[in-house]
């Protein structure tokens, strides 16, 4: 089955829900058993890995509908749903570390994941080293006997470095470390982490899976070998997600292919247009031929999403504000992946530790939504006029 078809059918089961097309929202804590024998049998089945209802926190047909669909489309064994993308990142790391371990995390990692390593993981005696996202197989030299995880994110969601995931995975596996990837940018549709050596893949479903900027959710998908460890860790931490949010995420997933195609097309059109503007220093979009990571993107990815950055020629912050403050279609806000366009300013020099970032050319990140790209271009053009006037 092709991915577009899988998006439509995966995780659904009308036959076990009165013919209802979408798996309904099961609200549950207590689950009643008809006999002691049945109670014991269900717990044994669950311990053997079957999806059986035992207690609300342990999963319901609603959660499995999303988990099974994501696992199937991402190409992993099974998936666990979390109440946010960050909870998914944190639990993926926690599941595979213990006191005394060392982990390697890309310097381009999502900021709150960095903060989790620095502020939470460190308290439990797990040491984090941040590494140059472009390191490739050179990761070998940073690996210590106690390195258990190499955490990747490609491309970085502000600076858009493309990582050579197969090279990193080859080096990590040689030294018995696992590779975790935050695969949110490409979504399960445009990058297949498990065919490139990744062992654990994370989705901030809040972004493209949900697609409507109204739900927080995350998933962690693993190989068969690592699944019991992830599952035990997530269950042990009581990680459970409200069924209404899970329902909205599985509903969003059904239209991911058409939305993402349009985000990609609109995004590339606007990225190309930006390249020709006198106010723009550079455009950081992996699908553009002159992006330093373009060949890796072409080799490994099946498409691009609508998130990228560009850098302005050096101007005052007043001029940056003049550009951003009165955009009409681009909302100023964090997150991305929804139907609407967003703009945000970022200064990567303020958080990088393994690599230096020169902030002379202010970095603006755009999420390109489903509006007509010509309207978005007109909005940006008016912004550049304001920027010129404020210079
Ligand atoms: C947004 C985001 C997350 C976290 O997701 P939340 O649902 O906001 O917690 C993790 N990784 C990346 C790359 C993100 O963009």
XYZ file of C-alpha atoms and ligand atoms in Angstrom:
406
model
C 0.000 0.000 0.000
C 1.198 3.494 -0.793
C 1.498 6.043 2.014
C -1.505 8.086 0.863
C -3.652 4.956 1.203
C -2.151 4.027 4.555
C -3.014 7.473 5.879
C -6.639 6.763 5.080
C -6.937 3.201 6.382
C -4.262 2.659 9.063
C -5.508 2.318 12.631
C -9.205 2.344 11.723
C -11.608 -0.502 12.398
C -15.227 0.298 11.504
C -16.129 -3.385 11.902
C -15.475 -3.258 15.641
C -17.272 0.088 16.074
C -20.778 -0.427 14.654
C -19.481 0.553 11.215
C -18.514 4.017 12.384
C -15.760 5.299 10.106
C -13.557 6.933 12.748
C -12.591 5.131 15.933
C -14.775 6.803 18.581
C -13.572 8.673 21.630
C -13.407 6.244 24.540
C -13.299 8.069 27.842
C -12.198 5.558 30.448
C -10.525 5.024 33.759
C -12.238 1.966 35.265
C -12.732 -1.067 33.059
C -15.099 -3.800 34.272
C -14.299 -7.520 33.961
C -16.956 -10.222 33.957
C -14.889 -12.703 35.979
C -11.588 -13.160 37.739
C -10.514 -15.431 34.924
C -11.130 -12.718 32.356
C -9.312 -10.147 34.485
C -6.269 -12.370 34.724
C -6.353 -13.293 31.058
C -6.466 -9.692 29.915
C -3.465 -8.799 32.046
C -1.520 -11.749 30.668
C -2.457 -10.719 27.112
C -1.309 -7.200 27.782
C 1.985 -8.398 29.238
C 2.473 -10.376 26.025
C 2.125 -7.178 24.015
C -1.516 -7.460 22.892
C -3.651 -4.328 22.745
C -6.302 -5.167 25.321
C -8.234 -2.809 27.533
C -7.271 -3.197 31.202
C -7.435 0.313 32.662
C -7.835 3.736 31.059
C -4.238 4.783 31.534
C -2.974 1.691 29.725
C -4.584 2.591 26.403
C -7.938 2.323 24.668
C -9.050 1.701 21.073
C -8.875 5.500 20.643
C -5.181 5.715 21.532
C -4.315 2.579 19.549
C -5.948 3.996 16.441
C -3.432 6.858 16.394
C -0.478 4.819 17.648
C -0.930 2.045 15.112
C -1.364 4.468 12.236
C 1.738 6.477 13.107
C 3.848 3.329 13.604
C 2.717 1.948 10.261
C 3.333 5.132 8.283
C 6.624 5.934 9.958
C 7.755 2.351 9.360
C 8.398 1.355 12.976
C 7.106 -1.482 15.143
C 4.845 0.292 17.616
C 4.152 3.746 18.897
C 3.136 5.373 22.185
C 1.174 8.614 22.324
C 2.203 11.399 24.735
C 0.450 14.557 25.938
C 2.943 16.789 24.090
C 5.833 16.586 21.674
C 8.212 17.554 24.453
C 6.904 14.771 26.721
C 7.673 12.383 23.842
C 11.240 13.737 23.515
C 11.858 13.548 27.267
C 10.441 10.030 27.636
C 12.355 8.696 24.637
C 15.591 9.837 26.258
C 14.638 8.714 29.778
C 13.659 5.259 28.596
C 17.117 4.502 27.263
C 19.386 6.116 29.881
C 20.408 5.470 33.448
C 22.666 7.137 36.002
C 26.256 7.220 34.803
C 25.378 7.293 31.100
C 26.492 9.845 28.555
C 24.393 11.008 25.621
C 25.140 13.009 22.480
C 22.615 15.609 21.337
C 22.726 17.745 18.192
C 23.450 21.423 18.773
C 20.487 22.236 16.506
C 18.043 20.394 18.783
C 14.632 21.830 19.687
C 15.279 24.265 22.574
C 13.093 22.635 25.250
C 14.740 19.239 24.535
C 18.097 20.921 25.238
C 16.660 22.353 28.455
C 15.411 18.889 29.490
C 18.935 17.483 29.114
C 20.555 20.381 30.947
C 18.046 20.858 33.748
C 16.360 17.501 34.355
C 18.502 14.673 33.006
C 21.621 16.147 34.600
C 20.040 15.756 38.049
C 19.940 12.002 37.547
C 23.627 11.785 36.689
C 23.272 11.557 32.900
C 25.762 13.755 31.085
C 24.930 15.445 27.769
C 27.434 16.552 25.146
C 26.067 18.717 22.340
C 27.639 18.073 18.951
C 27.916 19.830 15.593
C 24.836 18.791 13.564
C 27.058 18.399 10.473
C 29.394 15.936 12.202
C 28.303 12.843 10.220
C 30.371 9.723 10.962
C 32.763 11.962 12.936
C 30.341 11.353 15.827
C 32.534 8.285 16.500
C 35.181 10.496 18.090
C 32.739 11.868 20.655
C 31.508 8.474 21.732
C 32.582 7.194 25.124
C 32.234 3.685 26.534
C 29.138 4.893 28.439
C 27.456 6.711 25.507
C 24.008 5.167 25.143
C 22.095 7.613 22.893
C 22.851 9.750 19.874
C 19.949 12.196 19.565
C 19.357 13.702 16.116
C 16.930 16.158 14.577
C 17.047 16.769 10.851
C 16.729 19.451 9.767
C 17.067 21.607 12.906
C 13.785 23.472 13.243
C 15.312 26.977 13.388
C 18.616 26.699 11.542
C 17.861 23.855 9.097
C 21.142 21.943 9.083
C 20.637 18.578 7.421
C 22.187 15.683 9.343
C 23.686 12.631 7.655
C 21.525 10.224 9.641
C 22.764 6.960 8.048
C 26.400 7.953 8.695
C 25.641 8.906 12.300
C 23.634 5.722 12.838
C 26.411 3.547 11.400
C 28.945 5.060 13.791
C 26.587 4.940 16.788
C 25.600 1.316 16.261
C 29.245 0.245 15.970
C 29.656 1.430 19.552
C 26.324 0.044 20.776
C 24.495 3.343 21.153
C 20.956 3.806 19.864
C 19.864 6.617 17.559
C 16.842 8.724 18.432
C 15.485 11.180 15.881
C 13.068 14.044 16.298
C 11.339 13.592 12.935
C 8.776 16.350 13.306
C 9.853 18.553 10.377
C 9.287 15.955 7.665
C 6.392 14.234 9.467
C 5.989 10.429 9.133
C 5.242 11.016 5.462
C 8.404 12.648 4.094
C 11.104 10.904 6.113
C 11.268 7.193 6.927
C 13.596 7.094 9.918
C 13.669 3.309 10.296
C 15.019 2.816 6.766
C 17.932 5.113 7.592
C 19.173 3.488 10.780
C 17.071 5.309 13.375
C 15.930 3.173 16.344
C 13.469 5.565 17.996
C 11.504 8.256 16.186
C 9.646 11.168 17.725
C 6.799 13.211 16.308
C 5.565 16.425 17.838
C 2.087 15.571 16.550
C 1.076 19.052 17.640
C 2.535 20.192 14.313
C 1.572 18.494 11.046
C -0.301 15.440 12.330
C -2.860 17.604 14.114
C -2.475 20.314 11.482
C -4.918 22.791 12.976
C -2.967 24.492 15.807
C -5.414 23.347 18.463
C -3.990 20.212 20.145
C -0.799 19.284 22.005
C 0.336 15.704 21.350
C 3.440 13.612 20.681
C 4.395 10.096 19.650
C 7.406 7.859 20.114
C 7.817 4.981 17.679
C 10.471 2.297 18.104
C 11.913 -0.830 16.570
C 10.568 -4.159 17.811
C 13.658 -4.735 19.912
C 13.351 -1.454 21.820
C 9.571 -1.410 22.190
C 9.279 -3.184 25.594
C 11.738 -0.717 27.162
C 9.901 2.331 25.824
C 6.520 0.938 26.785
C 7.598 0.070 30.328
C 9.138 3.495 30.780
C 6.094 5.371 29.475
C 3.718 3.253 31.560
C 5.911 3.663 34.624
C 5.764 7.430 34.281
C 1.979 7.346 33.905
C 2.120 8.867 30.441
C -1.438 8.958 29.159
C -3.149 11.356 26.788
C -6.740 12.591 26.812
C -8.906 10.784 24.260
C -10.381 13.954 22.733
C -6.918 15.155 21.784
C -5.945 11.720 20.470
C -9.106 11.671 18.384
C -8.331 15.062 16.852
C -4.795 13.921 16.032
C -5.937 10.751 14.253
C -8.491 12.847 12.384
C -5.768 15.282 11.308
C -3.580 12.416 10.135
C -6.160 11.388 7.491
C -5.548 14.570 5.470
C -1.799 14.873 6.075
C -0.808 13.997 2.512
C -2.847 16.712 0.792
C -1.967 19.340 3.380
C 1.739 18.588 3.339
C 1.928 18.667 -0.464
C 0.457 22.157 -0.410
C 2.685 23.328 2.478
C 5.680 22.093 0.485
C 4.631 23.747 -2.775
C 3.736 27.074 -1.133
C 6.891 26.972 0.996
C 9.239 26.416 -1.930
C 7.535 29.137 -3.955
C 7.983 31.670 -1.163
C 11.546 30.522 -0.381
C 12.484 31.036 -4.057
C 10.845 34.473 -4.059
C 12.695 35.488 -0.878
C 16.013 34.614 -2.511
C 15.484 37.422 -5.019
C 14.771 40.158 -2.457
C 17.415 42.792 -1.729
C 16.674 42.673 2.021
C 17.436 38.949 2.231
C 20.926 37.616 2.987
C 20.145 33.884 2.593
C 17.298 31.380 2.683
C 17.639 28.243 4.830
C 15.409 25.723 3.045
C 16.808 22.222 2.346
C 14.812 21.859 -0.885
C 16.634 24.824 -2.469
C 19.570 23.737 -4.616
C 22.047 26.083 -2.960
C 21.257 24.898 0.588
C 24.368 23.174 2.023
C 22.258 20.147 3.000
C 20.364 19.894 -0.291
C 22.083 16.698 -1.472
C 21.255 14.911 1.815
C 17.671 16.104 1.563
C 17.453 14.794 -1.989
C 19.036 11.492 -1.061
C 16.971 10.719 2.041
C 13.753 12.743 2.115
C 10.541 12.292 0.158
C 9.473 15.908 0.397
C 9.692 19.133 2.382
C 7.306 20.692 4.828
C 6.365 24.358 5.034
C 8.860 25.395 7.729
C 12.088 27.228 6.889
C 14.090 30.299 7.865
C 15.748 33.187 6.116
C 18.384 35.663 7.220
C 18.130 39.391 6.649
C 20.982 41.582 5.547
C 22.273 43.268 8.697
C 19.675 45.740 10.011
C 18.638 47.202 13.366
C 16.168 45.336 15.571
C 13.808 48.284 14.999
C 13.825 47.451 11.301
C 13.219 43.755 12.073
C 10.282 44.793 14.244
C 8.946 47.043 11.485
C 8.967 44.027 9.176
C 7.331 41.640 11.630
C 4.919 43.756 13.634
C 2.360 44.581 10.977
C 2.284 41.431 8.868
C -1.365 40.665 8.252
C -1.413 37.019 7.217
C 1.625 35.789 9.135
C 0.742 35.461 12.806
C 3.636 36.006 15.201
C 3.805 32.873 17.282
C 5.619 29.663 18.192
C 4.773 26.219 16.913
C 3.975 25.399 13.289
C 2.302 22.728 11.172
C -1.141 24.299 11.258
C -3.117 25.528 8.268
C -2.051 29.127 8.906
C 1.201 30.983 8.286
C 3.457 32.026 11.162
C 6.546 34.158 11.656
C 9.036 34.205 14.522
C 12.421 35.768 15.226
C 15.198 33.634 16.722
C 18.784 34.223 17.828
C 20.561 30.848 17.765
C 23.789 32.459 19.040
C 22.078 32.724 22.417
C 21.853 28.953 22.964
C 24.444 27.195 20.796
C 27.285 25.560 22.708
C 29.019 23.108 20.347
C 28.999 25.417 17.342
C 29.069 29.171 16.908
C 26.213 31.028 15.245
C 26.843 34.525 13.935
C 23.717 36.598 14.442
C 24.831 39.567 12.311
C 22.129 38.578 9.841
C 18.893 38.339 11.860
C 17.118 35.012 11.493
C 13.407 34.916 10.742
C 11.539 31.628 10.691
C 8.418 31.206 8.600
C 5.782 28.546 8.609
C 3.987 28.650 5.293
C 0.338 27.753 5.656
C -2.375 26.963 3.162
C -3.168 30.540 2.121
C -2.565 31.476 -1.517
C 1.204 32.055 -1.765
C 0.721 35.249 -3.804
C -1.179 36.795 -0.884
C 1.617 35.724 1.466
C 4.226 37.245 -0.851
C 2.305 40.535 -0.929
C 2.251 40.508 2.890
C 6.024 39.909 3.063
C 6.671 42.541 0.401
C 4.790 45.170 2.409
C 6.908 44.090 5.396
C 10.134 44.648 3.459
C 8.904 48.122 2.465
C 8.373 48.919 6.172
C 11.812 47.487 6.942
C 13.422 49.727 4.301
C 11.612 52.779 5.692
C 12.804 51.995 9.243
C 16.446 51.334 8.342
C 7.192 21.740 18.735
C 8.310 20.792 18.719
C 8.475 19.849 19.736
C 7.614 19.822 20.964
O 6.281 19.656 20.695
P 5.155 20.223 21.702
O 3.953 19.462 21.335
O 5.077 21.690 21.480
O 5.624 19.899 23.105
C 9.506 18.953 19.622
N 10.341 18.980 18.560
C 10.209 19.869 17.567
C 11.151 19.820 16.425
C 9.197 20.808 17.613
O 9.090 21.708 16.640
